[in-house]
mmCIF file of C-alpha atoms and ligand atoms in Angstrom:
data_model
loop_
_atom_site.group_PDB
_atom_site.id
_atom_site.type_symbol
_atom_site.label_atom_id
_atom_site.label_comp_id
_atom_site.label_asym_id
_atom_site.label_seq_id
_atom_site.Cartn_x
_atom_site.Cartn_y
_atom_site.Cartn_z
ATOM 1 C CA MET A 1 14.233 -24.277 10.309
ATOM 2 C CA SER A 2 15.213 -21.463 8.247
ATOM 3 C CA SER A 3 12.789 -18.800 6.386
ATOM 4 C CA TYR A 4 13.077 -17.299 3.180
ATOM 5 C CA ALA A 5 16.237 -15.128 3.153
ATOM 6 C CA ILE A 6 17.995 -12.900 0.522
ATOM 7 C CA THR A 7 21.541 -13.740 0.651
ATOM 8 C CA ARG A 8 22.746 -11.496 -2.320
ATOM 9 C CA LEU A 9 20.757 -8.900 -4.089
ATOM 10 C CA VAL A 10 22.170 -7.254 -7.333
ATOM 11 C CA LEU A 11 20.716 -4.264 -8.988
ATOM 12 C CA THR A 12 21.630 -2.676 -12.443
ATOM 13 C CA ASP A 13 20.208 0.645 -13.645
ATOM 14 C CA PHE A 14 17.640 -0.195 -11.219
ATOM 15 C CA ARG A 15 16.010 3.597 -10.708
ATOM 16 C CA ASN A 16 18.689 5.593 -8.642
ATOM 17 C CA TYR A 17 20.908 2.555 -8.977
ATOM 18 C CA GLY A 18 23.551 2.197 -11.483
ATOM 19 C CA HIS A 19 25.140 -1.152 -10.191
ATOM 20 C CA MET A 20 24.924 -2.355 -6.820
ATOM 21 C CA ARG A 21 25.561 -5.450 -5.002
ATOM 22 C CA VAL A 22 24.785 -6.345 -1.293
ATOM 23 C CA GLU A 23 25.311 -9.734 0.607
ATOM 24 C CA THR A 24 22.930 -10.327 3.219
ATOM 25 C CA ASP A 25 22.571 -12.886 6.069
ATOM 26 C CA ALA A 26 19.241 -14.602 7.355
ATOM 27 C CA ARG A 27 18.615 -11.685 9.623
ATOM 28 C CA PRO A 28 16.168 -8.790 9.409
ATOM 29 C CA VAL A 29 17.554 -5.962 7.561
ATOM 30 C CA VAL A 30 17.635 -2.115 8.564
ATOM 31 C CA LEU A 31 17.865 0.152 5.515
ATOM 32 C CA THR A 32 18.402 4.024 6.792
ATOM 33 C CA GLY A 33 19.555 6.987 5.042
ATOM 34 C CA HIS A 34 18.029 10.411 3.944
ATOM 35 C CA ASN A 35 15.254 10.900 2.356
ATOM 36 C CA GLY A 36 15.860 10.305 -1.396
ATOM 37 C CA SER A 37 18.818 8.006 -1.019
ATOM 38 C CA GLY A 38 16.970 4.699 -2.369
ATOM 39 C CA LYS A 39 15.696 3.200 0.179
ATOM 40 C CA THR A 40 12.116 2.318 -1.156
ATOM 41 C CA ASN A 41 13.421 1.891 -4.542
ATOM 42 C CA LEU A 42 15.742 -1.244 -2.884
ATOM 43 C CA LEU A 43 12.606 -2.703 -1.289
ATOM 44 C CA GLU A 44 10.771 -2.107 -4.701
ATOM 45 C CA ALA A 45 13.413 -4.091 -6.576
ATOM 46 C CA VAL A 46 13.141 -6.910 -4.119
ATOM 47 C CA SER A 47 9.381 -6.955 -4.447
ATOM 48 C CA PHE A 48 9.971 -7.194 -8.177
ATOM 49 C CA LEU A 49 11.058 -11.274 -7.456
ATOM 50 C CA THR A 50 7.556 -12.084 -7.220
ATOM 51 C CA PRO A 51 4.630 -12.131 -9.571
ATOM 52 C CA GLY A 52 3.084 -8.762 -10.561
ATOM 53 C CA ARG A 53 4.623 -5.320 -11.087
ATOM 54 C CA GLY A 54 6.223 -4.408 -7.662
ATOM 55 C CA LEU A 55 5.051 -2.680 -4.643
ATOM 56 C CA ARG A 56 5.030 0.438 -6.546
ATOM 57 C CA ARG A 57 2.922 -1.153 -9.530
ATOM 58 C CA ALA A 58 5.590 0.468 -12.028
ATOM 59 C CA LYS A 59 4.972 0.347 -15.604
ATOM 60 C CA LEU A 60 7.647 -2.071 -16.920
ATOM 61 C CA ALA A 61 9.870 0.748 -18.307
ATOM 62 C CA GLU A 62 9.695 3.045 -15.133
ATOM 63 C CA PRO A 63 12.227 1.914 -12.994
ATOM 64 C CA ALA A 64 14.950 2.052 -15.565
ATOM 65 C CA ASN A 65 17.553 4.592 -14.656
ATOM 66 C CA ILE A 66 16.943 7.767 -16.519
ATOM 67 C CA ALA A 67 20.970 7.887 -16.960
ATOM 68 C CA GLY A 68 20.982 4.210 -17.984
ATOM 69 C CA SER A 69 20.673 1.995 -20.966
ATOM 70 C CA GLY A 70 17.111 1.911 -20.672
ATOM 71 C CA ASN A 71 16.953 -1.704 -19.565
ATOM 72 C CA TRP A 72 16.973 -2.899 -15.781
ATOM 73 C CA ALA A 73 17.888 -5.851 -13.839
ATOM 74 C CA VAL A 74 17.460 -7.279 -10.352
ATOM 75 C CA ALA A 75 19.019 -10.480 -9.129
ATOM 76 C CA ALA A 76 19.049 -12.434 -5.936
ATOM 77 C CA ASP A 77 20.048 -15.554 -4.363
ATOM 78 C CA VAL A 78 17.299 -16.702 -2.083
ATOM 79 C CA SER A 79 17.841 -19.560 0.319
ATOM 80 C CA SER A 80 15.009 -21.342 2.133
ATOM 81 C CA ASP A 81 14.381 -25.045 2.915
ATOM 82 C CA GLU A 82 14.162 -26.111 -0.460
ATOM 83 C CA GLY A 83 17.797 -25.106 -1.279
ATOM 84 C CA THR A 84 19.180 -21.553 -2.947
ATOM 85 C CA SER A 85 17.602 -20.278 -5.814
ATOM 86 C CA THR A 86 19.090 -17.394 -8.155
ATOM 87 C CA LEU A 87 16.164 -15.350 -9.409
ATOM 88 C CA GLY A 88 16.430 -12.676 -11.762
ATOM 89 C CA THR A 89 13.705 -10.368 -13.667
ATOM 90 C CA GLY A 90 14.238 -7.203 -15.573
ATOM 91 C CA LEU A 91 13.409 -5.361 -18.900
ATOM 92 C CA VAL A 92 14.858 -6.262 -21.995
ATOM 93 C CA SER A 93 14.324 -3.740 -24.347
ATOM 94 C CA ASP A 94 13.670 -4.254 -28.033
ATOM 95 C CA PRO A 95 14.293 -1.395 -30.349
ATOM 96 C CA ALA A 96 12.800 -2.999 -33.175
ATOM 97 C CA GLY A 97 9.363 -3.160 -31.653
ATOM 98 C CA GLN A 98 9.641 0.786 -30.366
ATOM 99 C CA LYS A 99 6.460 2.434 -31.605
ATOM 100 C CA HIS A 100 5.197 6.056 -30.632
ATOM 101 C CA GLY A 101 8.355 6.812 -28.747
ATOM 102 C CA GLU A 102 7.443 4.132 -25.965
ATOM 103 C CA THR A 103 10.049 1.921 -24.456
ATOM 104 C CA ALA A 104 9.423 -1.578 -26.367
ATOM 105 C CA GLY A 105 10.352 -4.684 -24.619
ATOM 106 C CA ARG A 106 9.375 -7.482 -22.438
ATOM 107 C CA ARG A 107 9.868 -8.698 -18.871
ATOM 108 C CA SER A 108 12.660 -11.244 -18.503
ATOM 109 C CA VAL A 109 12.108 -13.710 -15.623
ATOM 110 C CA LYS A 110 14.737 -16.251 -14.837
ATOM 111 C CA ILE A 111 14.992 -19.158 -12.477
ATOM 112 C CA ASP A 112 18.247 -20.876 -11.523
ATOM 113 C CA GLY A 113 19.778 -19.413 -14.971
ATOM 114 C CA GLN A 114 16.249 -20.601 -17.273
ATOM 115 C CA SER A 115 14.206 -17.971 -18.676
ATOM 116 C CA VAL A 116 10.631 -18.593 -17.644
ATOM 117 C CA SER A 117 7.520 -17.245 -19.230
ATOM 118 C CA GLY A 118 5.750 -14.782 -17.104
ATOM 119 C CA SER A 119 6.283 -13.925 -13.479
ATOM 120 C CA SER A 120 4.232 -16.116 -11.609
ATOM 121 C CA ALA A 121 6.501 -19.182 -11.472
ATOM 122 C CA LEU A 122 8.285 -16.834 -9.096
ATOM 123 C CA ALA A 123 5.853 -17.562 -6.189
ATOM 124 C CA ASP A 124 7.333 -21.305 -5.858
ATOM 125 C CA ARG A 125 10.860 -19.988 -5.042
ATOM 126 C CA ILE A 126 10.016 -16.746 -2.633
ATOM 127 C CA LYS A 127 7.159 -15.384 -0.519
ATOM 128 C CA VAL A 128 7.189 -11.885 -0.070
ATOM 129 C CA ASN A 129 4.888 -9.296 1.334
ATOM 130 C CA TRP A 130 5.014 -5.812 1.745
ATOM 131 C CA LEU A 131 3.712 -2.585 3.594
ATOM 132 C CA THR A 132 4.389 1.078 2.492
ATOM 133 C CA PRO A 133 3.073 4.372 3.221
ATOM 134 C CA GLN A 134 0.799 4.305 -0.022
ATOM 135 C CA MET A 135 -1.014 1.576 1.815
ATOM 136 C CA ASP A 136 -2.130 3.741 4.514
ATOM 137 C CA ARG A 137 -4.622 4.537 2.202
ATOM 138 C CA LEU A 138 -6.233 1.000 1.277
ATOM 139 C CA PHE A 139 -9.245 1.107 3.076
ATOM 140 C CA GLN A 140 -9.994 4.511 1.684
ATOM 141 C CA GLU A 141 -9.125 3.669 -1.966
ATOM 142 C CA GLY A 142 -10.770 1.409 -4.499
ATOM 143 C CA ALA A 143 -11.227 -2.378 -4.167
ATOM 144 C CA GLY A 144 -8.512 -2.775 -6.361
ATOM 145 C CA GLY A 145 -5.438 -2.095 -3.835
ATOM 146 C CA ARG A 146 -7.420 -4.542 -1.318
ATOM 147 C CA ARG A 147 -8.253 -7.402 -3.975
ATOM 148 C CA ARG A 148 -4.294 -7.213 -4.746
ATOM 149 C CA PHE A 149 -3.515 -7.193 -0.651
ATOM 150 C CA LEU A 150 -5.364 -10.338 -0.401
ATOM 151 C CA ASP A 151 -3.822 -11.945 -3.520
ATOM 152 C CA ARG A 152 -0.236 -11.447 -2.498
ATOM 153 C CA LEU A 153 -1.473 -13.008 0.957
ATOM 154 C CA THR A 154 -3.026 -15.908 -1.139
ATOM 155 C CA TYR A 155 0.565 -16.579 -3.203
ATOM 156 C CA GLY A 156 1.764 -17.393 -0.098
ATOM 157 C CA PHE A 157 -0.155 -20.399 0.835
ATOM 158 C CA ASP A 158 -1.187 -21.286 -2.768
ATOM 159 C CA PRO A 159 1.627 -20.411 -5.442
ATOM 160 C CA ALA A 160 -0.950 -21.358 -8.296
ATOM 161 C CA HIS A 161 -3.082 -18.606 -7.584
ATOM 162 C CA GLY A 162 -0.525 -16.284 -9.338
ATOM 163 C CA LYS A 163 -1.155 -18.200 -12.746
ATOM 164 C CA ARG A 164 -5.170 -18.533 -11.868
ATOM 165 C CA THR A 165 -5.049 -14.454 -11.766
ATOM 166 C CA THR A 166 -3.139 -14.134 -14.772
ATOM 167 C CA VAL A 167 -5.317 -16.479 -16.572
ATOM 168 C CA PHE A 168 -8.540 -15.001 -15.774
ATOM 169 C CA GLU A 169 -7.083 -11.241 -16.594
ATOM 170 C CA LYS A 170 -5.968 -12.323 -19.901
ATOM 171 C CA VAL A 171 -9.169 -14.307 -20.931
ATOM 172 C CA MET A 172 -11.307 -11.652 -19.516
ATOM 173 C CA ARG A 173 -9.564 -8.895 -21.750
ATOM 174 C CA GLU A 174 -10.096 -11.233 -24.608
ATOM 175 C CA ARG A 175 -13.834 -11.449 -24.070
ATOM 176 C CA ASN A 176 -14.089 -7.701 -23.669
ATOM 177 C CA ARG A 177 -12.210 -7.228 -26.770
ATOM 178 C CA LEU A 178 -14.559 -9.817 -28.733
ATOM 179 C CA LEU A 179 -17.380 -8.210 -26.927
ATOM 180 C CA LYS A 180 -16.483 -4.661 -28.260
ATOM 181 C CA GLU A 181 -15.792 -6.018 -31.787
ATOM 182 C CA GLY A 182 -19.244 -7.338 -31.994
ATOM 183 C CA ARG A 183 -17.950 -10.737 -32.616
ATOM 184 C CA GLN A 184 -19.954 -13.199 -30.773
ATOM 185 C CA ASP A 185 -18.878 -16.294 -32.133
ATOM 186 C CA PRO A 186 -21.185 -18.662 -29.554
ATOM 187 C CA ALA A 187 -18.458 -21.390 -29.408
ATOM 188 C CA TRP A 188 -15.702 -19.108 -28.962
ATOM 189 C CA MET A 189 -17.324 -17.187 -25.993
ATOM 190 C CA GLY A 190 -18.208 -20.262 -24.619
ATOM 191 C CA SER A 191 -14.929 -21.322 -24.244
ATOM 192 C CA LEU A 192 -13.461 -18.039 -22.909
ATOM 193 C CA GLU A 193 -16.522 -18.281 -20.489
ATOM 194 C CA LYS A 194 -15.642 -21.400 -19.347
ATOM 195 C CA THR A 195 -12.200 -20.887 -18.406
ATOM 196 C CA LEU A 196 -13.351 -17.800 -16.661
ATOM 197 C CA ALA A 197 -15.648 -19.555 -14.480
ATOM 198 C CA GLU A 198 -13.121 -22.043 -13.618
ATOM 199 C CA THR A 199 -10.642 -19.850 -12.756
ATOM 200 C CA GLY A 200 -12.759 -17.128 -11.323
ATOM 201 C CA ILE A 201 -14.268 -19.703 -9.065
ATOM 202 C CA ALA A 202 -10.933 -20.699 -8.069
ATOM 203 C CA ILE A 203 -9.631 -17.459 -7.367
ATOM 204 C CA SER A 204 -12.625 -16.730 -5.235
ATOM 205 C CA ALA A 205 -11.887 -20.264 -3.230
ATOM 206 C CA ALA A 206 -8.460 -19.604 -2.584
ATOM 207 C CA ARG A 207 -8.858 -16.020 -1.694
ATOM 208 C CA GLN A 208 -11.593 -17.047 0.913
ATOM 209 C CA GLU A 209 -9.430 -20.029 2.314
ATOM 210 C CA THR A 210 -6.655 -17.442 3.148
ATOM 211 C CA VAL A 211 -9.412 -15.027 4.876
ATOM 212 C CA ARG A 212 -10.287 -17.974 6.870
ATOM 213 C CA ARG A 213 -7.354 -18.949 7.952
ATOM 214 C CA LEU A 214 -6.008 -15.628 8.598
ATOM 215 C CA ASN A 215 -9.273 -14.817 10.659
ATOM 216 C CA ALA A 216 -8.434 -17.794 12.766
ATOM 217 C CA ALA A 217 -4.899 -17.047 13.367
ATOM 218 C CA MET A 218 -6.032 -13.559 14.762
ATOM 219 C CA GLU A 219 -8.735 -15.280 16.640
ATOM 220 C CA SER A 220 -6.324 -18.040 18.583
ATOM 221 C CA ASP A 221 -3.251 -15.664 19.193
ATOM 222 C CA ALA A 222 -4.600 -14.893 22.468
ATOM 223 C CA ASP A 223 -1.415 -13.885 24.534
ATOM 224 C CA SER A 224 1.116 -13.213 22.412
ATOM 225 C CA LYS A 225 2.854 -9.674 22.528
ATOM 226 C CA VAL A 226 1.629 -8.595 19.064
ATOM 227 C CA SER A 227 -2.166 -9.522 20.099
ATOM 228 C CA GLU A 228 -1.519 -7.214 23.014
ATOM 229 C CA ALA A 229 -0.069 -4.337 21.331
ATOM 230 C CA PHE A 230 -1.708 -4.405 17.843
ATOM 231 C CA PRO A 231 -5.920 -4.822 16.946
ATOM 232 C CA LYS A 232 -6.995 -8.012 16.164
ATOM 233 C CA ALA A 233 -8.788 -7.701 12.506
ATOM 234 C CA VAL A 234 -12.105 -9.654 11.420
ATOM 235 C CA MET A 235 -11.262 -9.716 7.141
ATOM 236 C CA ALA A 236 -14.307 -10.843 4.819
ATOM 237 C CA LEU A 237 -14.442 -11.083 0.993
ATOM 238 C CA ASN A 238 -17.725 -9.504 -0.645
ATOM 239 C CA GLY A 239 -19.189 -10.122 -3.853
ATOM 240 C CA GLU A 240 -21.326 -11.847 -6.338
ATOM 241 C CA VAL A 241 -18.966 -14.588 -7.093
ATOM 242 C CA GLU A 242 -18.662 -15.009 -3.323
ATOM 243 C CA GLU A 243 -22.186 -15.288 -3.305
ATOM 244 C CA LEU A 244 -22.259 -17.959 -5.523
ATOM 245 C CA LEU A 245 -19.713 -20.365 -4.006
ATOM 246 C CA THR A 246 -21.671 -20.054 -0.535
ATOM 247 C CA ASP A 247 -23.268 -23.221 0.982
ATOM 248 C CA ARG A 248 -22.544 -24.756 -3.304
ATOM 249 C CA PRO A 249 -20.049 -26.935 -4.147
ATOM 250 C CA ALA A 250 -17.609 -25.221 -6.951
ATOM 251 C CA LEU A 251 -18.864 -27.116 -9.649
ATOM 252 C CA THR A 252 -22.162 -26.041 -9.346
ATOM 253 C CA ALA A 253 -20.911 -22.612 -8.665
ATOM 254 C CA GLU A 254 -18.733 -22.579 -11.685
ATOM 255 C CA ASP A 255 -21.992 -23.574 -14.029
ATOM 256 C CA LEU A 256 -23.714 -20.710 -12.281
ATOM 257 C CA PHE A 257 -21.159 -18.129 -12.724
ATOM 258 C CA ARG A 258 -20.943 -19.216 -16.740
ATOM 259 C CA GLU A 259 -24.581 -19.063 -17.195
ATOM 260 C CA LYS A 260 -24.220 -15.377 -15.587
ATOM 261 C CA LEU A 261 -21.434 -14.850 -17.897
ATOM 262 C CA ALA A 262 -23.610 -15.638 -21.021
ATOM 263 C CA GLU A 263 -26.425 -13.834 -19.879
ATOM 264 C CA SER A 264 -24.657 -10.603 -19.371
ATOM 265 C CA ARG A 265 -23.033 -10.449 -22.882
ATOM 266 C CA ALA A 266 -25.100 -7.648 -24.165
ATOM 267 C CA LEU A 267 -24.674 -5.650 -20.907
ATOM 268 C CA ASP A 268 -21.143 -6.244 -20.658
ATOM 269 C CA ALA A 269 -20.905 -5.063 -24.564
ATOM 270 C CA LYS A 270 -22.364 -1.846 -23.520
ATOM 271 C CA ALA A 271 -20.285 -1.555 -20.676
ATOM 272 C CA GLY A 272 -17.151 -2.202 -22.327
ATOM 273 C CA THR A 273 -15.978 -4.452 -19.707
ATOM 274 C CA THR A 274 -16.830 -7.947 -17.921
ATOM 275 C CA THR A 275 -19.749 -6.765 -15.182
ATOM 276 C CA VAL A 276 -19.332 -9.890 -12.820
ATOM 277 C CA GLY A 277 -16.381 -11.859 -11.579
ATOM 278 C CA PRO A 278 -13.819 -12.015 -8.685
ATOM 279 C CA HIS A 279 -12.068 -8.894 -10.249
ATOM 280 C CA ARG A 280 -15.154 -6.958 -8.574
ATOM 281 C CA SER A 281 -15.159 -8.555 -5.182
ATOM 282 C CA ASP A 282 -13.757 -6.436 -2.261
ATOM 283 C CA LEU A 283 -11.855 -7.360 1.250
ATOM 284 C CA SER A 284 -13.434 -5.642 4.089
ATOM 285 C CA VAL A 285 -11.756 -5.303 7.265
ATOM 286 C CA LEU A 286 -13.214 -4.782 10.761
ATOM 287 C CA HIS A 287 -11.438 -3.461 13.876
ATOM 288 C CA LYS A 288 -12.829 -6.514 15.890
ATOM 289 C CA GLU A 289 -12.322 -4.865 19.471
ATOM 290 C CA LYS A 290 -14.129 -1.404 18.239
ATOM 291 C CA GLN A 291 -16.432 -3.215 16.080
ATOM 292 C CA THR A 292 -15.595 -0.307 13.702
ATOM 293 C CA PRO A 293 -14.901 -0.634 9.656
ATOM 294 C CA ALA A 294 -11.299 -0.099 8.926
ATOM 295 C CA ASN A 295 -12.296 2.772 6.658
ATOM 296 C CA LEU A 296 -13.695 4.712 9.687
ATOM 297 C CA CYS A 297 -10.572 3.942 11.925
ATOM 298 C CA SER A 298 -7.841 6.159 12.541
ATOM 299 C CA THR A 299 -4.639 6.311 10.691
ATOM 300 C CA GLY A 300 -2.632 4.966 13.100
ATOM 301 C CA GLU A 301 -5.009 2.528 13.720
ATOM 302 C CA GLN A 302 -5.745 1.275 10.123
ATOM 303 C CA LYS A 303 -1.691 0.751 9.910
ATOM 304 C CA ALA A 304 -2.086 -1.522 12.787
ATOM 305 C CA LEU A 305 -4.612 -3.504 11.737
ATOM 306 C CA LEU A 306 -2.682 -3.959 8.205
ATOM 307 C CA ILE A 307 0.395 -4.842 10.424
ATOM 308 C CA SER A 308 -1.917 -7.681 12.309
ATOM 309 C CA ILE A 309 -2.851 -9.136 9.318
ATOM 310 C CA ILE A 310 0.646 -9.460 7.900
ATOM 311 C CA LEU A 311 2.310 -10.601 11.141
ATOM 312 C CA ALA A 312 -0.726 -13.378 11.372
ATOM 313 C CA ASP A 313 -0.139 -14.358 7.826
ATOM 314 C CA ALA A 314 3.737 -14.527 8.570
ATOM 315 C CA ARG A 315 3.127 -16.516 11.802
ATOM 316 C CA VAL A 316 0.588 -19.051 10.287
ATOM 317 C CA GLN A 317 3.334 -19.727 7.289
ATOM 318 C CA ALA A 318 6.204 -19.875 10.134
ATOM 319 C CA GLY A 319 3.999 -22.578 11.826
ATOM 320 C CA GLN A 320 2.402 -24.293 9.082
ATOM 321 C CA LYS A 321 5.111 -24.459 6.425
ATOM 322 C CA GLY A 322 8.234 -23.555 8.689
ATOM 323 C CA GLN A 323 9.042 -20.721 6.690
ATOM 324 C CA ALA A 324 7.947 -17.043 6.988
ATOM 325 C CA PRO A 325 8.079 -14.982 3.852
ATOM 326 C CA ILE A 326 10.311 -11.848 3.504
ATOM 327 C CA LEU A 327 8.444 -8.772 4.629
ATOM 328 C CA LEU A 328 9.248 -5.501 3.319
ATOM 329 C CA LEU A 329 8.052 -2.757 6.116
ATOM 330 C CA ASP A 330 8.703 0.383 4.386
ATOM 331 C CA GLU A 331 8.687 3.229 6.831
ATOM 332 C CA ILE A 332 7.334 1.136 9.312
ATOM 333 C CA THR A 333 7.763 2.839 12.204
ATOM 334 C CA ALA A 334 5.994 6.102 11.135
ATOM 335 C CA HIS A 335 2.825 5.626 13.073
ATOM 336 C CA LEU A 336 4.034 3.126 15.616
ATOM 337 C CA ASP A 337 4.645 4.168 19.407
ATOM 338 C CA GLN A 338 7.413 2.413 21.505
ATOM 339 C CA THR A 339 5.226 -0.263 22.862
ATOM 340 C CA ARG A 340 3.880 -1.569 19.474
ATOM 341 C CA ARG A 341 7.825 -0.735 17.618
ATOM 342 C CA GLN A 342 8.898 -3.334 20.405
ATOM 343 C CA ALA A 343 6.380 -5.997 20.218
ATOM 344 C CA LEU A 344 7.083 -5.866 16.164
ATOM 345 C CA PHE A 345 10.573 -6.536 16.337
ATOM 346 C CA ASP A 346 10.225 -9.289 18.781
ATOM 347 C CA GLU A 347 7.660 -10.876 16.785
ATOM 348 C CA ILE A 348 10.144 -10.345 13.444
ATOM 349 C CA GLU A 349 13.042 -12.078 15.649
ATOM 350 C CA GLN A 350 10.702 -14.560 16.909
ATOM 351 C CA MET A 351 9.502 -15.882 13.218
ATOM 352 C CA LYS A 352 12.914 -15.609 12.121
ATOM 353 C CA THR A 353 11.495 -13.539 9.114
ATOM 354 C CA GLN A 354 13.872 -11.757 7.014
ATOM 355 C CA ALA A 355 12.169 -8.244 7.352
ATOM 356 C CA TRP A 356 13.466 -5.533 5.450
ATOM 357 C CA MET A 357 12.779 -2.101 6.921
ATOM 358 C CA THR A 358 13.681 1.337 6.323
ATOM 359 C CA GLY A 359 13.708 4.826 7.941
ATOM 360 C CA THR A 360 15.490 7.938 8.185
ATOM 361 C CA ASP A 361 16.473 7.583 11.508
ATOM 362 C CA TYR A 362 18.698 4.573 12.934
ATOM 363 C CA GLU A 363 17.733 5.278 16.292
ATOM 364 C CA LEU A 364 14.340 4.081 15.748
ATOM 365 C CA PHE A 365 15.931 0.615 14.857
ATOM 366 C CA ALA A 366 18.622 0.885 17.646
ATOM 367 C CA ASP A 367 16.672 -2.066 19.750
ATOM 368 C CA PHE A 368 17.434 -4.494 17.403
ATOM 369 C CA GLY A 369 20.984 -4.398 18.155
ATOM 370 C CA SER A 370 22.807 -7.542 16.513
ATOM 371 C CA ARG A 371 19.594 -9.305 16.004
ATOM 372 C CA ALA A 372 19.661 -7.196 12.444
ATOM 373 C CA GLN A 373 21.865 -5.890 9.854
ATOM 374 C CA PHE A 374 22.205 -2.434 9.566
ATOM 375 C CA LEU A 375 22.677 -0.860 5.861
ATOM 376 C CA THR A 376 23.291 2.596 4.981
ATOM 377 C CA VAL A 377 21.866 3.799 1.880
ATOM 378 C CA GLU A 378 23.312 7.239 0.170
ATOM 379 C CA ASN A 379 22.456 8.326 -3.036
ATOM 380 C CA GLY A 380 22.279 4.931 -4.699
ATOM 381 C CA THR A 381 25.060 3.143 -2.835
ATOM 382 C CA VAL A 382 24.473 0.745 -0.194
ATOM 383 C CA ARG A 383 27.027 -0.124 2.576
ATOM 384 C CA GLU A 384 27.370 -1.388 5.928
ATOM 385 C CA MET A 385 26.387 0.596 8.664
ATOM 386 C CA ALA A 386 29.724 1.212 10.510
ATOM 387 C CA LEU A 387 27.972 0.659 14.425
ATOM 388 C CA GLY A 388 29.325 2.476 17.408
ATOM 389 C CA GLN A 389 30.762 5.472 15.187
HETATM 390 N N1 ATP B 1 13.759 5.575 -12.993
HETATM 391 C C1 ATP B 1 14.625 6.259 -12.276
HETATM 392 N N2 ATP B 1 15.966 6.635 -12.541
HETATM 393 C C2 ATP B 1 16.539 7.510 -11.685
HETATM 394 N N3 ATP B 1 16.363 7.979 -10.861
HETATM 395 C C3 ATP B 1 14.970 7.618 -10.016
HETATM 396 C C4 ATP B 1 14.263 6.666 -11.108
HETATM 397 N N4 ATP B 1 13.017 7.126 -10.414
HETATM 398 C C5 ATP B 1 13.209 7.334 -9.204
HETATM 399 N N5 ATP B 1 14.552 7.907 -9.044
HETATM 400 C C6 ATP B 1 14.875 8.558 -7.703
HETATM 401 O O1 ATP B 1 15.397 7.717 -6.811
HETATM 402 C C7 ATP B 1 15.382 8.441 -5.571
HETATM 403 C C8 ATP B 1 15.186 7.598 -4.463
HETATM 404 O O2 ATP B 1 13.860 7.342 -4.485
HETATM 405 P P1 ATP B 1 13.557 6.328 -3.511
HETATM 406 O O3 ATP B 1 11.859 6.404 -3.042
HETATM 407 O O4 ATP B 1 14.001 5.338 -2.930
HETATM 408 O O5 ATP B 1 13.979 7.165 -1.650
HETATM 409 P P2 ATP B 1 14.122 6.950 -0.486
HETATM 410 O O6 ATP B 1 15.225 6.639 0.021
HETATM 411 O O7 ATP B 1 12.908 5.658 -0.137
HETATM 412 O O8 ATP B 1 13.502 8.097 0.527
HETATM 413 P P3 ATP B 1 12.099 8.804 1.246
HETATM 414 O O9 ATP B 1 12.941 8.604 2.940
HETATM 415 O O10 ATP B 1 11.815 10.014 0.784
HETATM 416 O O11 ATP B 1 11.122 8.162 1.462
HETATM 417 C C9 ATP B 1 14.650 9.521 -5.565
HETATM 418 O O12 ATP B 1 15.474 11.020 -5.946
HETATM 419 C C10 ATP B 1 13.899 9.599 -7.056
HETATM 420 O O13 ATP B 1 13.850 10.746 -7.620
HETATM 421 MG MG1 MG B 2 10.939 6.048 0.981
#
């Protein structure tokens, strides 16, 4: 059994890195270094190897090194049960298309040297999940962050989910545009809404399947160290589309969703948006033992709930597919006491997940010893830490 592991990572003009190359083995990776040295940037680079805009949700040109060419690139060798893949992504700028002083360009994605269109195909080759300090506010802020969190968990079980969400968003933008322009050709609208209904119901069903799977995993995990140290969470997905799917076959729900879309054209034209769909749903999380909604839990409790969910997901994937996802855990020790830190490290070791963890203090990770590899980040360079010095 082997998990997903990055064995080589190369960054070019990515944020504060000019050219950086590092080789890693399948063990967890601990990155330590001063504030501003480039730890989060390195995790962000790894996050770009998955569908979407990375862990900072950056605009395409933003990661380009300000002193560089304007392009950026991330490449990696990823090993898994299926063998080794070479993944690459980045910004290829197109000066001819430049307008209004913005960088024009496109995201390039390559898998084993072949260009592919869009980033969703990456979900077939690598599974990555992350927790960042910004996500400490996930339960306080808007539903979008929670949906993205759930969608990332869903890619792990169902790589087609990335494609589905991309198609849904693209077609929804098209519908919004037609409504705005007052072009309501019924056949055209009908065909867009048919696609929205099909993909929308599939998105909701896949998300609900993830929720069900993770709730079951957290429920059944009675006597592990993690369940002693971290609170159990109960997740639920709520929204109109979820209501349509309750106690109904997917095909019936699709028809109902399509009818709702058709009925809401006038309203949506006025609102300037599509008012019904899975892009409106919200993930709620309950602290099971306390029966308290996550948004009313303490900062440390909220972080612990997120860790419970991420670990439950990794455990299910490690158990069912034999391969745990790569975890990017930025400043993970910030709110954890020693018991929780220990439980987290033990779980990471047991699942054999290549967790990439950052911190300013080496000491907090010292318990890992030779079970992890230690890298020092300094001003956009990365080297192996000389232990024992
Ligand atoms: N596009 C860019 N070009 C060059 N440098 C950048 C770019 N974007 C961000 N930086 C710089 O990269 C540096 C490292 O940022 P990063 O967030 O990785 O630090 P860090 O090691 O995680 O620090 P902390 O411990 O404070 O979280 C920062 O000084 C930041 O200003
Ligand atoms: Mg950081």
